Tab-separated table of C-alpha atoms and ligand atoms in Angstrom:
chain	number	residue	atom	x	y	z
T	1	UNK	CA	0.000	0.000	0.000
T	2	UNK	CA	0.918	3.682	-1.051
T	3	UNK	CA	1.987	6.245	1.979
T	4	UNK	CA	-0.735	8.167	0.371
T	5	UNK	CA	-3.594	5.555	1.498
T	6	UNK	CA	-2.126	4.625	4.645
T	7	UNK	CA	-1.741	8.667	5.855
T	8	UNK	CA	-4.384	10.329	6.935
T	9	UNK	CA	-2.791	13.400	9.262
T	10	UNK	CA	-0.283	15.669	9.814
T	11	UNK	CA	0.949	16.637	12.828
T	12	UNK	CA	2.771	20.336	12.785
T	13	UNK	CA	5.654	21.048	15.360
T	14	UNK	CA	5.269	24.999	15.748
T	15	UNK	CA	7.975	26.867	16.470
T	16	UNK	CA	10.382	26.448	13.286
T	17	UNK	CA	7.748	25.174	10.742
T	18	UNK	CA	4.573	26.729	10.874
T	19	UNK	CA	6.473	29.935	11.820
T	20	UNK	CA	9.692	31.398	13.287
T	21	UNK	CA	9.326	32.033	16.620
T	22	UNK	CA	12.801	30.261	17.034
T	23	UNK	CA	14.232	34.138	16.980
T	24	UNK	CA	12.118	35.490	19.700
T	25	UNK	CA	13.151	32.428	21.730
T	26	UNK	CA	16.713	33.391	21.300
T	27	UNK	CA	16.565	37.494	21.857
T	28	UNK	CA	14.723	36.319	25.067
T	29	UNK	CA	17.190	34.075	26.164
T	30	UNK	CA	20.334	36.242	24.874
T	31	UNK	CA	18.842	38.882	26.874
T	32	UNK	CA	18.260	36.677	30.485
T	33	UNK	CA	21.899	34.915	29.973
T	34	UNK	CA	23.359	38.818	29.294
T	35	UNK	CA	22.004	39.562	32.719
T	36	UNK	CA	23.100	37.215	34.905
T	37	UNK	CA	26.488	37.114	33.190
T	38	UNK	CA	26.481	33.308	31.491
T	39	UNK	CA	27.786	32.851	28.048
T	40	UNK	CA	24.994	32.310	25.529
T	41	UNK	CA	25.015	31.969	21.365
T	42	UNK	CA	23.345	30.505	18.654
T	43	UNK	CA	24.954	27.323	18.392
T	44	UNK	CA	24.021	27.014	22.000
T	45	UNK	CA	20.621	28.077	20.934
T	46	UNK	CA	20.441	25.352	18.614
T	47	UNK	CA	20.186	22.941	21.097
T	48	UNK	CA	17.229	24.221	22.557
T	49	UNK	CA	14.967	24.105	19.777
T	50	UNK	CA	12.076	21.474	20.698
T	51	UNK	CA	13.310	21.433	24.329
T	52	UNK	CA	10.672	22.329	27.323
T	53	UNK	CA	11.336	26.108	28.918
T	54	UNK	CA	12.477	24.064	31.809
T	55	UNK	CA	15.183	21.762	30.229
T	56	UNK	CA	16.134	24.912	27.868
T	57	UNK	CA	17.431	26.769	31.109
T	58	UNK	CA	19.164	23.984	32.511
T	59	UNK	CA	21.024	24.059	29.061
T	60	UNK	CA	21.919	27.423	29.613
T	61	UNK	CA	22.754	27.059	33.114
T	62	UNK	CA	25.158	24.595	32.414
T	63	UNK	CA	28.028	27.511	31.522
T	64	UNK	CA	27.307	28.896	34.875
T	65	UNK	CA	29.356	28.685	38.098
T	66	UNK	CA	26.661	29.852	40.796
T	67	UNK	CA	24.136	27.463	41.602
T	68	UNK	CA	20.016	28.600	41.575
T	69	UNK	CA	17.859	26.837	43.778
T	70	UNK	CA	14.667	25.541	41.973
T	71	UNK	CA	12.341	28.691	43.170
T	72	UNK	CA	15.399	30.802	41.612
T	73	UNK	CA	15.175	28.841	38.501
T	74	UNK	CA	11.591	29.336	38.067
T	75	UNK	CA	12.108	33.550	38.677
T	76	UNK	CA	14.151	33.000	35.065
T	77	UNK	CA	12.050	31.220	33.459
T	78	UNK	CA	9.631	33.443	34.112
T	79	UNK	CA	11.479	36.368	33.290
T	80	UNK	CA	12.428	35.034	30.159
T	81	UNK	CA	8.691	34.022	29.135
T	82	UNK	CA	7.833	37.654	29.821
T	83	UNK	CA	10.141	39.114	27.364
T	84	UNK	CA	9.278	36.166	24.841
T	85	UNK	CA	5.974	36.875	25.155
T	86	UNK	CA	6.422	40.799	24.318
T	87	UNK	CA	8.497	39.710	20.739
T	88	UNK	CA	5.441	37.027	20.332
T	89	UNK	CA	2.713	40.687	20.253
T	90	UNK	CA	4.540	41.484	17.033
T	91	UNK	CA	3.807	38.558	15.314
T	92	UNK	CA	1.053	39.114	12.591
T	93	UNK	CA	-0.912	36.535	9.806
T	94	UNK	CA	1.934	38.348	7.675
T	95	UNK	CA	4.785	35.767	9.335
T	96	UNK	CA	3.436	32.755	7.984
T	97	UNK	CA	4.918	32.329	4.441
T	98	UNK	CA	3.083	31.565	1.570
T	99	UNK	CA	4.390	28.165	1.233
T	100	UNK	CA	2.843	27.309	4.808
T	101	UNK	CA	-0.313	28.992	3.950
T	102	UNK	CA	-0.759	26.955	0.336
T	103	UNK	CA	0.572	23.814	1.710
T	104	UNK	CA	-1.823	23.848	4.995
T	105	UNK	CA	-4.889	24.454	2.646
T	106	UNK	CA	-3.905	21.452	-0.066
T	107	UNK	CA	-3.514	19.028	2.436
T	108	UNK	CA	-6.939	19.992	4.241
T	109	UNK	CA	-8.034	19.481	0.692
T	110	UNK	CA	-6.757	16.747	0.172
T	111	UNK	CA	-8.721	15.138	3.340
T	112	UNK	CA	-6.197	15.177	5.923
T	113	UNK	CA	-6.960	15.962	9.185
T	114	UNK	CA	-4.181	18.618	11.010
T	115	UNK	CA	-3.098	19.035	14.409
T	116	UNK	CA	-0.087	20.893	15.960
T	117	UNK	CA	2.112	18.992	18.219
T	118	UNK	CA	4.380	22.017	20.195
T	119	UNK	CA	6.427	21.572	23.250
T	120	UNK	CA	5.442	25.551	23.854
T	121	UNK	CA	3.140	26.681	26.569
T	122	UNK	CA	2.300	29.693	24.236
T	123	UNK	CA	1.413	27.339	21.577
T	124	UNK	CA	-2.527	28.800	21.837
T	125	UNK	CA	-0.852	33.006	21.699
T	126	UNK	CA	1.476	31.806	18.828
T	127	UNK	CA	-1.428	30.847	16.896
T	128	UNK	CA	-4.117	33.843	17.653
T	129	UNK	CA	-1.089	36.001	16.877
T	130	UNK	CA	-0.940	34.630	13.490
T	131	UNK	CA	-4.211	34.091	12.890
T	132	UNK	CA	-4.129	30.263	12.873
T	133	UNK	CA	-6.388	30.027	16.371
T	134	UNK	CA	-9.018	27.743	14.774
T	135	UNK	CA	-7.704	25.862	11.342
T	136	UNK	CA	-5.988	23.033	13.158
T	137	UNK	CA	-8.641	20.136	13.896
T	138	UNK	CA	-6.633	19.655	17.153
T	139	UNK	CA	-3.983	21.048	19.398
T	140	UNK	CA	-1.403	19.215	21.477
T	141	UNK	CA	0.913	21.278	23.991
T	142	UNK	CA	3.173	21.890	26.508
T	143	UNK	CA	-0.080	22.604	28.591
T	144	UNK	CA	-1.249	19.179	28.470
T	145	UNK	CA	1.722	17.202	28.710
T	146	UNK	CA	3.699	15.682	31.301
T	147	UNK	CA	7.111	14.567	29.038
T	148	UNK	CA	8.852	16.708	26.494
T	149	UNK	CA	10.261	15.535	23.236
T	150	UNK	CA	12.210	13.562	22.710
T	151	UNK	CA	9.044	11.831	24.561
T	152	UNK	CA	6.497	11.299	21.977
T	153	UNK	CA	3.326	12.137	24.315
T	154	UNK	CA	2.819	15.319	23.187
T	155	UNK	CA	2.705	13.973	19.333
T	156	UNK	CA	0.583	10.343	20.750
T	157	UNK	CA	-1.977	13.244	21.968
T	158	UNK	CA	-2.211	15.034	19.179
T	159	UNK	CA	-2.879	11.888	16.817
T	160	UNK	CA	-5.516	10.729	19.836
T	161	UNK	CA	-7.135	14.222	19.329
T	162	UNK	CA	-7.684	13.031	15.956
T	163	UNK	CA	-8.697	9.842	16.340
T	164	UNK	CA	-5.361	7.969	14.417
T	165	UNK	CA	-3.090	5.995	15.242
T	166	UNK	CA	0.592	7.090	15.082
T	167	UNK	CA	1.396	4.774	11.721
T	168	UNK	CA	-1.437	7.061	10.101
T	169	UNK	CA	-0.212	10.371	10.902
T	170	UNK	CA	3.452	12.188	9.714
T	171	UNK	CA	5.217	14.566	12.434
T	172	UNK	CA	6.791	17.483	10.318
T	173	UNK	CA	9.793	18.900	13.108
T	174	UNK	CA	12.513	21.294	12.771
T	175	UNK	CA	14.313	19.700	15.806
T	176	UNK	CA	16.365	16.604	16.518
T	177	UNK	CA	14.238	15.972	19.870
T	178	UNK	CA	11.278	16.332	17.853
T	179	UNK	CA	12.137	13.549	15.429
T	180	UNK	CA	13.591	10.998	17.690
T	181	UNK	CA	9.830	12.182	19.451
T	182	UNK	CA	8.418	11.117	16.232
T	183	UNK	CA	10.179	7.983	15.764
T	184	UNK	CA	9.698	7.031	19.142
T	185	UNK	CA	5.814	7.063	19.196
T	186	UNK	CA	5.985	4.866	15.711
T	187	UNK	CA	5.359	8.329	13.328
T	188	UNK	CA	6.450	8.949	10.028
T	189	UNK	CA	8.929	11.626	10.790
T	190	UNK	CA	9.401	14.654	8.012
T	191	UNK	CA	12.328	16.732	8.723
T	192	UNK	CA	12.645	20.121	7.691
T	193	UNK	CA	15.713	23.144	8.071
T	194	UNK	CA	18.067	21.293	9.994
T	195	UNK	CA	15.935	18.511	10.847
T	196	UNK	CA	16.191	17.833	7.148
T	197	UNK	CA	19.355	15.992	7.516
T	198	UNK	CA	19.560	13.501	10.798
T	199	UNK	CA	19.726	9.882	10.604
T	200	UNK	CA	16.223	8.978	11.780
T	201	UNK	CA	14.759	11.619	9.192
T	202	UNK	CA	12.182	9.401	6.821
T	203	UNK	CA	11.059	12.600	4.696
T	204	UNK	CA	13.686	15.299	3.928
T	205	UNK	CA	11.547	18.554	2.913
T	206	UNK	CA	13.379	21.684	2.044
T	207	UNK	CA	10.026	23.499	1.914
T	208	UNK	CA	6.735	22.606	3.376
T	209	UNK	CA	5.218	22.254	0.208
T	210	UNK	CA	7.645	19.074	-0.555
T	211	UNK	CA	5.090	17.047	1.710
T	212	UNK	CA	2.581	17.050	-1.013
T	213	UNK	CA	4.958	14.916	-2.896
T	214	UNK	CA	4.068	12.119	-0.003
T	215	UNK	CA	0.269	12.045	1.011
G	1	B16	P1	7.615	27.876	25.777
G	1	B16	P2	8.097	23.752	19.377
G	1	B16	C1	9.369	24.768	21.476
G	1	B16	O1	8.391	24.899	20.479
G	1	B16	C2	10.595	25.601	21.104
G	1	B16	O2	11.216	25.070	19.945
G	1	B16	C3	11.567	25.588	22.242
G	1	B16	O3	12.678	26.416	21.921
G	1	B16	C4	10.877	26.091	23.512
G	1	B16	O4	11.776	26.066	24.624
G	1	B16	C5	9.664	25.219	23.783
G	1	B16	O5	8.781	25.254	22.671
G	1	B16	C6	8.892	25.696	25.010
G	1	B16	O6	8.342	26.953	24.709
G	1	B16	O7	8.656	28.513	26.629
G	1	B16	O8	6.852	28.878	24.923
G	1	B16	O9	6.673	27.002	26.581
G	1	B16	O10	9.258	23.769	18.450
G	1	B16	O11	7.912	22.435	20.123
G	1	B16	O12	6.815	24.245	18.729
G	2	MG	MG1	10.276	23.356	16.572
């Protein structure tokens, strides 16, 4: 049997595929790391894409000498949500790209159902921001999940959401966690930006609109 009769839903990561919020994530951080004097750049942002708020400060933490109790750690977090969350106001329907837009509407076309599967906790303000509040047919989050990637529950909700099973739905992800989430919750995992190229990537896309090819 063809992938195309087997699939019936796609699952969207957010944050580095249905639109670039992976910027705003690193001003925010740059900013918090500036301030209490820890080394911080983008390959060290790299690593953080997929990763829970949580786990992303421990990452950053790790370059720091002093040692921050747990209510400490939460203070940061919070800080640096607050100054995310002022970059996310700017964002505007205008930030999705065409190629998201066109891609999103042919596969709902085509009969698929859609979901988002996002580690984020501002998953729901990413998408009123752009517009986006009420296309998907179902949204998984960092609000209803317990694990983050590379656990796959946040991706096994979002294809219970839609009533499927995991070997009917592809995970498109821009992160490694997200595809070894993918693979480990039995998904057809499509890789896209750097996500394009690791070992347990089963699609490579180098633009959305490459999924087309495949359902
Ligand atoms: P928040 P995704 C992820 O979104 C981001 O890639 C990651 O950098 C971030 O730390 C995580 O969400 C949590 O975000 O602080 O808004 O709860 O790629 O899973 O859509
Ligand atoms: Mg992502």
């Amino acid at each position: 049997m063809e992938n195309r009769d087997i699939i019936k839903g796609v699952i969207f990561d957010l944050d580095g595929v249905i639109v670039h919020t992976d910027e705003f994530h690193y001003l925010a951080w740059k900013q918090l790391a500036d301030k209490i004097g820890v080394y911080f750049d983008r390959t060290i942002n790299e690593r953080l894409r997929g990763v829970s708020r949580m786990a992303s400060l421990d990452i950053i933490l790790e370059r720091s000498d002093a040692a921050f109790s747990d209510t400490e750690k939460q203070l940061l977090a919070d800080e640096k949500n607050d100054t995310y969350r002022e970059l996310l106001k700017t964002l505007t329907p205008a930030d999705v790209s065409a190629d998201v837009k066109s891609t999103l509407a042919a596969l709902r076309q085509n009969g698929l159902k859609l979901a988002i599967g996002s580690s984020s906790k501002n998953a729901r303000f990413i998408l009123n921001q752009i517009g986006l509040e009420n296309y998907f047919d179902a949204i998984s989050d960092g609000n209803n999940i317990s694990k983050s990637k590379p656990d796959p529950e946040v991706f096994l909700k979002a294809a219970e959401y839609l009533c499927l099973k995991s070997e009917q739905c592809i995970v498109v992800e821009d992160a490694e966690a997200g595809i070894q989430a993918a693979k480990n919750g039995g998904f057809t995992a499509a890789g896209i930006g750097g996500a394009s190229k690791y070992n347990l990537t089963d699609i490579s896309l180098n633009l959305l609109s490459d999924l087309l090819k495949y359902v």
